[in-house]
Amino acid sequence: MTVLERLIQNLSRLPGLGRKSATRIAYFLLNADDAFNKNLAGQIEGLKSSIRRCRVCGNYTETEICGICSNPSRDHSLICAVEQPQDILTIEATHEYDGIFHVLGGVISPIDGVRPEDLNIQELVRRVGQGDIKEVILATNPTVEGDTTALYLAKLLSSSGVTVTRLATGIPAGGDLEYADRTTLARSLRGRTPLSY
Amino acid sequence: MTVLERLIQNLSRLPGLGRKSATRIAYFLLNADDAFNKNLAGQIEGLKSSIRRCRVCGNYTETEICGICSNPSRDHSLICAVEQPQDILTIEATHEYDGIFHVLGGVISPIDGVRPEDLNIQELVRRVGQGDIKEVILATNPTVEGDTTALYLAKLLSSSGVTVTRLATGIPAGGDLEYADRTTLARSLRGRTPLSY
């Protein structure tokens, strides 16, 4: 196998890249200037050593405590529990949320052998128990595992006195009833909201 | 800007990757094992130094002469002229062609300031003039520039006595007349072929 083929093979292991897009990127790199390739290579190689997990919430960070947890202008009484660090980025992109986060590190999944004690749940309970928290938003994905995990957490936190909420499930904005699946439609019916005018 | 954001920014400069897919890849790399990242980084950094252009056809190769040009079982009387090295890969994937190639390095384009003398055309004329060539297939893209370049080459090679052909333009296999654009349909009419049965 040639150098080029080996690179294409490795690139196509990246998420979202098939053989065709990997080939296109490899040829792009062949024509890119040396500085760009050197820079990109250095970033990839050094990535994991320069990034760690936030000691408070588990988000990826370069410092001991991430930029969100150390931001005094955010609402520290509101915690949004997510499955993975990248979910934080997605929620931040909405500019709708000014609380802080908690990364669970996955979802409870007996099939994959993931038990509650494998997740970052104890730390969430500890944070909630510290007293300053008013609400925990459970933002796990609306899948069987995500729902199970949310229910588990809701039960676990029920005695703590904080409000526990779950992200709304329903028809996506701009969507079409005709193309909504049954479960989504059923949930959006059950979760219908009063229209204020 | 954080290390992660800088990597995402660089990744999204790669062809076919937007900000979302670049982010997904960056998080994948954060979770990948060190060996994979080190390997990929090394391949990207070393790519350009280990790959050169074939002395005969201009294809990318690790040796002085590429695997196609040095393959004695291929038809060396048939040259397919393409715009870029990656076009060779595309044509090879059809398993329909057993001749050799010639990389022009682009197309004649007055708007972009590309003149015939900027392309690898003199070398093609020299190869054809050596006498062993029977046919030159002009496989530039069916764009204005690709067609212009093909016409230019056809005229240039007309006195050499070799057959000069052009890839057929027409409706894509599995396509639909209804969705074919006017130019494509007009060309497929002009280039209609007798049906043998």
Short mmCIF file of C-alpha atoms in Angstrom, two decimals, chain B residues 25-109:
data_model
loop_
_atom_site.label_atom_id
_atom_site.label_comp_id
_atom_site.label_asym_id
_atom_site.label_seq_id
_atom_site.Cartn_x
_atom_site.Cartn_y
_atom_site.Cartn_z
CA ILE B 25 -13.81 14.81 13.92
CA ALA B 26 -12.03 16.88 16.58
CA TYR B 27 -14.04 15.20 19.35
CA PHE B 28 -13.39 11.82 17.75
CA LEU B 29 -9.64 12.57 17.88
CA LEU B 30 -9.98 13.57 21.55
CA ASN B 31 -11.30 10.08 22.27
CA ALA B 32 -9.09 8.18 19.81
CA ASP B 33 -6.07 6.36 21.12
CA ASP B 34 -2.73 8.17 21.07
CA ALA B 35 -1.23 5.81 18.49
CA PHE B 36 -3.93 6.62 15.94
CA ASN B 37 -3.46 10.38 16.34
CA LYS B 38 0.32 10.11 16.22
CA ASN B 39 0.10 7.94 13.12
CA LEU B 40 -2.30 10.25 11.34
CA ALA B 41 -0.27 13.32 12.27
CA GLY B 42 2.90 11.68 10.95
CA GLN B 43 1.21 10.74 7.68
CA ILE B 44 -0.06 14.28 7.14
CA GLU B 45 3.27 15.87 7.96
CA GLY B 46 5.33 13.46 5.86
CA LEU B 47 2.94 13.24 2.93
CA LYS B 48 4.42 15.79 0.58
CA SER B 49 8.03 14.77 1.13
CA SER B 50 7.40 11.12 0.27
CA ILE B 51 5.26 11.70 -2.81
CA ARG B 52 6.47 13.13 -6.11
CA ARG B 53 5.21 13.36 -9.68
CA CYS B 54 5.79 10.54 -12.18
CA ARG B 55 8.50 11.58 -14.62
CA VAL B 56 6.47 10.20 -17.54
CA CYS B 57 2.81 11.03 -16.92
CA GLY B 58 2.74 13.43 -13.96
CA ASN B 59 0.73 11.11 -11.69
CA TYR B 60 1.50 11.11 -7.95
CA THR B 61 3.97 8.37 -7.09
CA GLU B 62 6.52 7.32 -4.50
CA THR B 63 8.92 6.04 -7.17
CA GLU B 64 10.43 7.86 -10.13
CA ILE B 65 7.95 6.32 -12.56
CA CYS B 66 4.42 5.51 -11.39
CA GLY B 67 2.92 2.03 -11.17
CA ILE B 68 0.79 2.55 -14.26
CA CYS B 69 3.58 3.80 -16.54
CA SER B 70 5.92 1.05 -15.39
CA ASN B 71 3.34 -1.72 -15.84
CA PRO B 72 4.27 -3.65 -19.03
CA SER B 73 0.88 -5.38 -19.22
CA ARG B 74 -0.92 -2.09 -19.87
CA ASP B 75 -1.56 -0.78 -23.37
CA HIS B 76 1.20 1.79 -23.91
CA SER B 77 -0.23 2.86 -27.27
CA LEU B 78 -3.26 4.44 -25.60
CA ILE B 79 -2.93 7.69 -23.62
CA CYS B 80 -5.73 9.21 -21.59
CA ALA B 81 -5.16 12.92 -20.93
CA VAL B 82 -6.69 14.14 -17.68
CA GLU B 83 -6.78 17.44 -15.82
CA GLN B 84 -5.57 16.29 -12.40
CA PRO B 85 -3.86 13.23 -10.84
CA GLN B 86 -7.04 12.39 -8.90
CA ASP B 87 -8.85 11.91 -12.23
CA ILE B 88 -6.57 8.90 -12.80
CA LEU B 89 -7.91 7.32 -9.62
CA THR B 90 -11.49 7.92 -10.76
CA ILE B 91 -10.91 6.38 -14.18
CA GLU B 92 -8.96 3.45 -12.70
CA ALA B 93 -11.93 2.71 -10.44
CA THR B 94 -14.06 1.88 -13.51
CA HIS B 95 -11.73 -1.04 -14.42
CA GLU B 96 -12.59 -0.16 -18.03
CA TYR B 97 -9.28 1.33 -19.09
CA ASP B 98 -5.95 -0.41 -19.52
CA GLY B 99 -3.95 2.30 -21.29
CA ILE B 100 -1.64 4.87 -19.72
CA PHE B 101 -2.25 8.47 -18.65
CA HIS B 102 -1.04 12.01 -19.04
CA VAL B 103 -1.75 14.67 -16.42
CA LEU B 104 -2.24 18.11 -17.97
CA GLY B 105 -2.21 19.87 -14.60
CA GLY B 106 -5.33 21.93 -15.32
CA VAL B 107 -7.26 23.42 -18.21
CA ILE B 108 -6.82 26.44 -20.44
CA SER B 109 -8.70 29.26 -18.74
#
